[in-house]
PDB file of C-alpha atoms in Angstrom:
ATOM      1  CA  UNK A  25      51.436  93.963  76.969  1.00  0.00           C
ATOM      2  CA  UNK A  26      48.600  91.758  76.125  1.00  0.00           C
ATOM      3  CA  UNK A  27      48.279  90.520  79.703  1.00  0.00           C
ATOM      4  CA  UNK A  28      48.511  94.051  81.462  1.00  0.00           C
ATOM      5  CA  UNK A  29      45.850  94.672  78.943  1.00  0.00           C
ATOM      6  CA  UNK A  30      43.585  92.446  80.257  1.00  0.00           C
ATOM      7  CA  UNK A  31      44.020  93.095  84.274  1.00  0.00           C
ATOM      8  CA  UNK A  32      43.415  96.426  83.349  1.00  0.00           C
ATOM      9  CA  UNK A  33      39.679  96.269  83.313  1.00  0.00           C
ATOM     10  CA  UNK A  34      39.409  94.605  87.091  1.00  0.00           C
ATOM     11  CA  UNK A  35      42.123  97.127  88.109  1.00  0.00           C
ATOM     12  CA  UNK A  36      39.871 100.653  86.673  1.00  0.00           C
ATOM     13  CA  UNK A  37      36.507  98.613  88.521  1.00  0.00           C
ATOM     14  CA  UNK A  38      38.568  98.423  92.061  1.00  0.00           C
ATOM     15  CA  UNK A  39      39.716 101.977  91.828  1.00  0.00           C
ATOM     16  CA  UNK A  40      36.343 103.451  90.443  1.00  0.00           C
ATOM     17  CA  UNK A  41      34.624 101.104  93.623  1.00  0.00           C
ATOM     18  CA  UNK A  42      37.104 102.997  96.346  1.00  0.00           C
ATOM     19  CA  UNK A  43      36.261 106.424  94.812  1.00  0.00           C
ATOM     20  CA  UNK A  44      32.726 105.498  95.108  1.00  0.00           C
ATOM     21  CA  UNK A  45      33.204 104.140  98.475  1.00  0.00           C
ATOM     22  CA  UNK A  46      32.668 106.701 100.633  1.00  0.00           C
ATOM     23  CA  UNK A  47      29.330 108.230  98.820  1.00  0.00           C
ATOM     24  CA  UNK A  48      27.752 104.653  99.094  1.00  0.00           C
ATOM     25  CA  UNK A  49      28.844 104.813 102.617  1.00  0.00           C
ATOM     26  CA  UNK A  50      27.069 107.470 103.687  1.00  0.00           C
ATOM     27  CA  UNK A  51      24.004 106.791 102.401  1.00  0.00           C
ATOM     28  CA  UNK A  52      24.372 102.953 104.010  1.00  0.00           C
ATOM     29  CA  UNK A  53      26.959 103.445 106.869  1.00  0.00           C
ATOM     30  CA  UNK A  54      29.935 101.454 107.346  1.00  0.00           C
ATOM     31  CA  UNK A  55      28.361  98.191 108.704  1.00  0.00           C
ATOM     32  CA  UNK A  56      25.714  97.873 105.617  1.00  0.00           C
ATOM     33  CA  UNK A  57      28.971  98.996 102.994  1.00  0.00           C
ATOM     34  CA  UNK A  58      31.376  96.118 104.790  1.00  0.00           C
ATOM     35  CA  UNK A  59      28.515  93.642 104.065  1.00  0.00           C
ATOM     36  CA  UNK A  60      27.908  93.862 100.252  1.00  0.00           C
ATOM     37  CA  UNK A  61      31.257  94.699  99.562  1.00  0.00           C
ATOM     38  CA  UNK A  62      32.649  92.037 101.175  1.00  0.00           C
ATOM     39  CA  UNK A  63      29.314  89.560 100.331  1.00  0.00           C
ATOM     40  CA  UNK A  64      30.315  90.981  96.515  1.00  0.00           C
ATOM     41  CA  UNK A  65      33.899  89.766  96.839  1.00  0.00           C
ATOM     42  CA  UNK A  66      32.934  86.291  98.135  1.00  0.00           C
ATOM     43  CA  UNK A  67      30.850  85.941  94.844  1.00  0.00           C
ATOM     44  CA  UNK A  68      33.437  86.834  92.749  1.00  0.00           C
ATOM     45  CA  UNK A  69      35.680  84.582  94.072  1.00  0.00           C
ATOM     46  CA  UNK A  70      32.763  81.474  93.961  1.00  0.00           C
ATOM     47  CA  UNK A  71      32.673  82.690  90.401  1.00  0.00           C
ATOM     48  CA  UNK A  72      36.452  82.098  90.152  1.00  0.00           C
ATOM     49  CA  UNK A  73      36.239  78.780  91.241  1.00  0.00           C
ATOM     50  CA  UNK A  74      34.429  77.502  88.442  1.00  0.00           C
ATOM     51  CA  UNK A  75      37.175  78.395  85.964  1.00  0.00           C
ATOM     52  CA  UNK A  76      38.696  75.495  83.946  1.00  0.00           C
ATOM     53  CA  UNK A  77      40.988  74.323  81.296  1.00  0.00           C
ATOM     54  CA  UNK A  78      37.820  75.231  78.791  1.00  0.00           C
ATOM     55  CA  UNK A  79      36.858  78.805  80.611  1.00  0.00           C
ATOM     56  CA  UNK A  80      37.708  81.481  78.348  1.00  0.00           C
ATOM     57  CA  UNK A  81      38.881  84.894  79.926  1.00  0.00           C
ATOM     58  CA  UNK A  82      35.514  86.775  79.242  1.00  0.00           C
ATOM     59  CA  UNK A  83      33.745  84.199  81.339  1.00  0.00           C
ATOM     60  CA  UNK A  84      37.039  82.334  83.544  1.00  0.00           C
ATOM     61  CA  UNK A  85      38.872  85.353  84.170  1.00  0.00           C
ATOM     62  CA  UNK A  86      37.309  88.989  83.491  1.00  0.00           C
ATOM     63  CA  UNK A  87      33.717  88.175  84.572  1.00  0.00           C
ATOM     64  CA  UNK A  88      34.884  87.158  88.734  1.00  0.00           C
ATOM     65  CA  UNK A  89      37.681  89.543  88.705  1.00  0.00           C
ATOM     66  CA  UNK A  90      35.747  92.772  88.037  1.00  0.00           C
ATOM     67  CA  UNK A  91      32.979  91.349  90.630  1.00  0.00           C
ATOM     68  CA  UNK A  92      35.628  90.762  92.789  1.00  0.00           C
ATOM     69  CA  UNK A  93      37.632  93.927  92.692  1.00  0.00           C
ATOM     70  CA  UNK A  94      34.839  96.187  92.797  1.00  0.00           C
ATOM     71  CA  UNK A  95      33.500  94.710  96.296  1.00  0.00           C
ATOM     72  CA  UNK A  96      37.609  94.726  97.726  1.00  0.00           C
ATOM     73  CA  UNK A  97      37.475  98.446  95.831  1.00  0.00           C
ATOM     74  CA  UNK A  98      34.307  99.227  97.706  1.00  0.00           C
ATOM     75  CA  UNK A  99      35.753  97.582 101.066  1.00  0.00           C
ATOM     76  CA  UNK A 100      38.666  99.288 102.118  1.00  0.00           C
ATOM     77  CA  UNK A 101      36.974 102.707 103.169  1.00  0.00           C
ATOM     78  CA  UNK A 102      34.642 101.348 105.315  1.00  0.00           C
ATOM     79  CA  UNK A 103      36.939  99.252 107.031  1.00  0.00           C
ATOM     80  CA  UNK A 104      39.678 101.957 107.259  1.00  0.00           C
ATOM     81  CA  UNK A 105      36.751 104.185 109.005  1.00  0.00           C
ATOM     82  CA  UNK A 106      35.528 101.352 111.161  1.00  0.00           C
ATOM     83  CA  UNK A 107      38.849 100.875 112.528  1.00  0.00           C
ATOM     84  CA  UNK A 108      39.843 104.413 113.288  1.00  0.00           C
ATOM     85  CA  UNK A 109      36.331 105.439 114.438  1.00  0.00           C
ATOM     86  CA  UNK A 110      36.488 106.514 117.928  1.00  0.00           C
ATOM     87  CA  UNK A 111      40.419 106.529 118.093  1.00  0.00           C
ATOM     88  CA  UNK A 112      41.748 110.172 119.834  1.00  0.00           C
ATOM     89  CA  UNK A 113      42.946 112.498 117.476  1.00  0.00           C
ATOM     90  CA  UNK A 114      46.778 112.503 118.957  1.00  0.00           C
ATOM     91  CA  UNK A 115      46.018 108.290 118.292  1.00  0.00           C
ATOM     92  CA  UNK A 116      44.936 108.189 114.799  1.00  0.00           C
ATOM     93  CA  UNK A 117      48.752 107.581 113.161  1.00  0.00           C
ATOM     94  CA  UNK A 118      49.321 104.987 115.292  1.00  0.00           C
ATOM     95  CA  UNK A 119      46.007 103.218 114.680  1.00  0.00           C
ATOM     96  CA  UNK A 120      45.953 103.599 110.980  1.00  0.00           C
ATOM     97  CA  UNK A 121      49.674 102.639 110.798  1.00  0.00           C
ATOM     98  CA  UNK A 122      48.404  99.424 112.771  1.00  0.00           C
ATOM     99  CA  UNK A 123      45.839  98.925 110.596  1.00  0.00           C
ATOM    100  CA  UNK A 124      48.111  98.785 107.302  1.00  0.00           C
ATOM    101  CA  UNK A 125      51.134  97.058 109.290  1.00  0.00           C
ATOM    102  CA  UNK A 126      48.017  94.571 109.711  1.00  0.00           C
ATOM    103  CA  UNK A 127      46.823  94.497 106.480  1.00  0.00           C
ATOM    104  CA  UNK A 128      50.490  94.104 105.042  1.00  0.00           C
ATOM    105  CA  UNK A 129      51.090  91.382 107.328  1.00  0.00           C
ATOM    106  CA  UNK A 130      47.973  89.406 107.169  1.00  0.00           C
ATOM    107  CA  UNK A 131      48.254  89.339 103.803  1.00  0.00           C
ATOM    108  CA  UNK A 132      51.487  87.380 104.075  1.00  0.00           C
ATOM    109  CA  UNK A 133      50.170  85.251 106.572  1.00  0.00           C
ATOM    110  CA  UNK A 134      46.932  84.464 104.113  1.00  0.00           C
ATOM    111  CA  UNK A 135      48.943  83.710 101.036  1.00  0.00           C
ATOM    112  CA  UNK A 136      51.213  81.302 103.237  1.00  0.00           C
ATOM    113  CA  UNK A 137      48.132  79.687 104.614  1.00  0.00           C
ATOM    114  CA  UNK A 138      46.061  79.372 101.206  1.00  0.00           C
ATOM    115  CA  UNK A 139      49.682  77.031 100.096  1.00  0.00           C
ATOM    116  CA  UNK A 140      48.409  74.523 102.362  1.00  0.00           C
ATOM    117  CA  UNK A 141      45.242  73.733 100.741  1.00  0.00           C
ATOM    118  CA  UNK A 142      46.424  74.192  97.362  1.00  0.00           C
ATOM    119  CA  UNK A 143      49.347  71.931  98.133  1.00  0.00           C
ATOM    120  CA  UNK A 144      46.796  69.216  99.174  1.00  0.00           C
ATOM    121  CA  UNK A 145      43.908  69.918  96.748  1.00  0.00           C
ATOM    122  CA  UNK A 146      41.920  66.546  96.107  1.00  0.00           C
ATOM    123  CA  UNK A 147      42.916  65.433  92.576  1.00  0.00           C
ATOM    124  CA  UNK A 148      46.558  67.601  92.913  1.00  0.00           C
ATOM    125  CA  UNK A 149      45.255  69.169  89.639  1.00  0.00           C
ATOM    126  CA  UNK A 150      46.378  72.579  88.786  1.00  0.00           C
ATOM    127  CA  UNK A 151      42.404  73.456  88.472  1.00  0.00           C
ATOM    128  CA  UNK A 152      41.493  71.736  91.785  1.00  0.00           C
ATOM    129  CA  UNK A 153      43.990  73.755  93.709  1.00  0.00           C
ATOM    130  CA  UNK A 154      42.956  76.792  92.156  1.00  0.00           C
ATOM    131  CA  UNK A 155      39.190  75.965  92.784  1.00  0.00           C
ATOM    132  CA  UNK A 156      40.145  75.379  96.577  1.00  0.00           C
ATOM    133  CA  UNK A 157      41.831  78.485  96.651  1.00  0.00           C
ATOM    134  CA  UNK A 158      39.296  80.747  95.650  1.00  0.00           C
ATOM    135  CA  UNK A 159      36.677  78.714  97.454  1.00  0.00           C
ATOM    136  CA  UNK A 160      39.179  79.548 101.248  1.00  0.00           C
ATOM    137  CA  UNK A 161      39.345  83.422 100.167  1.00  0.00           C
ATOM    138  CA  UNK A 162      35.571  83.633  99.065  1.00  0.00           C
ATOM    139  CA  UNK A 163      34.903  81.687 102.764  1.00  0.00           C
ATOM    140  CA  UNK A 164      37.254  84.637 104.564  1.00  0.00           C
ATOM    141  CA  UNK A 165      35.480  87.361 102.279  1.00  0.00           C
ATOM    142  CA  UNK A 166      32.040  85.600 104.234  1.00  0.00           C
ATOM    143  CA  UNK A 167      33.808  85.813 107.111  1.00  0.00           C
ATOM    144  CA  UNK A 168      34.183  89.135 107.172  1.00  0.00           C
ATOM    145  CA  UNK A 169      30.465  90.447 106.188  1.00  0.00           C
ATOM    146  CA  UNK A 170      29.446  88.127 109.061  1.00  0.00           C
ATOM    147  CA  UNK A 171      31.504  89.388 111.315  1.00  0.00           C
ATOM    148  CA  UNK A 172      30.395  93.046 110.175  1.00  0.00           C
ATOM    149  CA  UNK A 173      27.045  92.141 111.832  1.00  0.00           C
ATOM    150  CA  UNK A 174      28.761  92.501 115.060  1.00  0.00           C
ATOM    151  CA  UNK A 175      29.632  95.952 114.843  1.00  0.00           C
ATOM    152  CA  UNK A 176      27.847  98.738 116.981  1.00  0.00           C
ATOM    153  CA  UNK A 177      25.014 100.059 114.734  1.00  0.00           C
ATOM    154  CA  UNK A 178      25.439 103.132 113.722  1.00  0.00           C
ATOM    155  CA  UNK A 179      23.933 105.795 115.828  1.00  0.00           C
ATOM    156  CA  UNK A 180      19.793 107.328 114.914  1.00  0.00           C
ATOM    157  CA  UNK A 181      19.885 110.477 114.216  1.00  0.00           C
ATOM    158  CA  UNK A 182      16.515 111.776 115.034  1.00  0.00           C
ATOM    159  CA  UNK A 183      14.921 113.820 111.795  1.00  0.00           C
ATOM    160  CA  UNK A 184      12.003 116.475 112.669  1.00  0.00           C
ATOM    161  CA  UNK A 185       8.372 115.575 112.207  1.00  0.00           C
ATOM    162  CA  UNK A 186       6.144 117.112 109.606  1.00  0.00           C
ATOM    163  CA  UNK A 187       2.333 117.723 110.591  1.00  0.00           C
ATOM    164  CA  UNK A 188       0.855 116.831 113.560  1.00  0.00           C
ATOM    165  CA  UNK A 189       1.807 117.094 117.088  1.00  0.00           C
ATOM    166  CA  UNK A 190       1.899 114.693 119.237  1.00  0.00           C
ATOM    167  CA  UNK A 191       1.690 114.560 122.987  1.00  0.00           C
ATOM    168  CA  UNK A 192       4.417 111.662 123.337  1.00  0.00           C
ATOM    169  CA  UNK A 193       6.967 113.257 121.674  1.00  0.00           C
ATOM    170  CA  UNK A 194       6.478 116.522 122.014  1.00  0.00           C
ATOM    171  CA  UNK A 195       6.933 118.241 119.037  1.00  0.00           C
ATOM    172  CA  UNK A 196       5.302 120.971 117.483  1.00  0.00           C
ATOM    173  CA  UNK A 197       3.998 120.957 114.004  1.00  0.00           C
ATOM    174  CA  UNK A 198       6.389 121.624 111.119  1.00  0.00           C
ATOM    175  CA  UNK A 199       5.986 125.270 109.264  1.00  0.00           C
ATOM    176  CA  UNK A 200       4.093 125.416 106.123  1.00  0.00           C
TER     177      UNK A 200
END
């Protein structure tokens, strides 16, 4: 009881962070939203790193996990919309099944690779391979906003002038 307790804060922070998701993306767009929230996520799990025999859960445990899970929490909408942007309506299923068959998979794939360096951390302490743990995923978290760079930009959407007209663009002054 006492430890469901205490994942239940990180767990209320990812779920409020997808709820918020897709208000935060339309004021930033998907690019800008896949940046912080995945630049968030790497923090958190830097912050992880640090914990030690000595780190008590406020600070070793609570503190990077509710960092953490609010950038994955503010991730996944963006990243589900960047994916099946531009897919044909009669295409969407298979795309977004693709996309979780992906997700499901990679994550398999990422916990099997993460063994490896926790197998060999330096020192083979139980901290050390925890530290290079976090230290791979907050790396892949970096990854990821980086990569988000190379996504189209979202599209201008041209807003009316007020005032003035001007000759080079053509527009008339805005009513009173």
């Amino acid at each position: 009881m006492a430890t469901g307790i205490a994942f239940l804060p990180h767990t209320l922070v990812g779920v409020a962070g997808a709820r918020l998701a897709p208000a935060v993306m339309r004021r930033t767009g998907a690019r800008a939203l896949i940046v912080s929230a995945a630049s968030l996520s790497a923090a958190g799990f830097v912050w992880q790193s640090l914990i030690d025999a000595d780190s008590t859960y406020w600070e070793g445990l609570l503190g990077p996990a509710v960092v953490m899970s609010a950038g994955m929490g503010l991730l996944i909408t963006p990243i589900t919309t960047t994916v099946t942007s531009g897919i044909a309506e009669q295409d969407a299923g298979a795309a977004s099944g693709l996309m979780n068959a992906t997700r499901q998979i990679g994550g398999a794939i990422g916990l099997a690779a993460l063994l490896t360096p926790a197998a060999t951390a330096s020192g083979t302490s139980t901290a050390g391979a925890y530290r290079t743990v976090f230290l791979a995923i907050a790396a892949v978290c970096a990854a990821v906003a980086a990569l988000a760079f190379t996504l189209p930009a979202p599209p201008r959407t041209e807003q009316p002038r007020r005032g003035r007209s001007s000759p080079e663009d053509g527009t008339a002054p805005a009513a009173p």
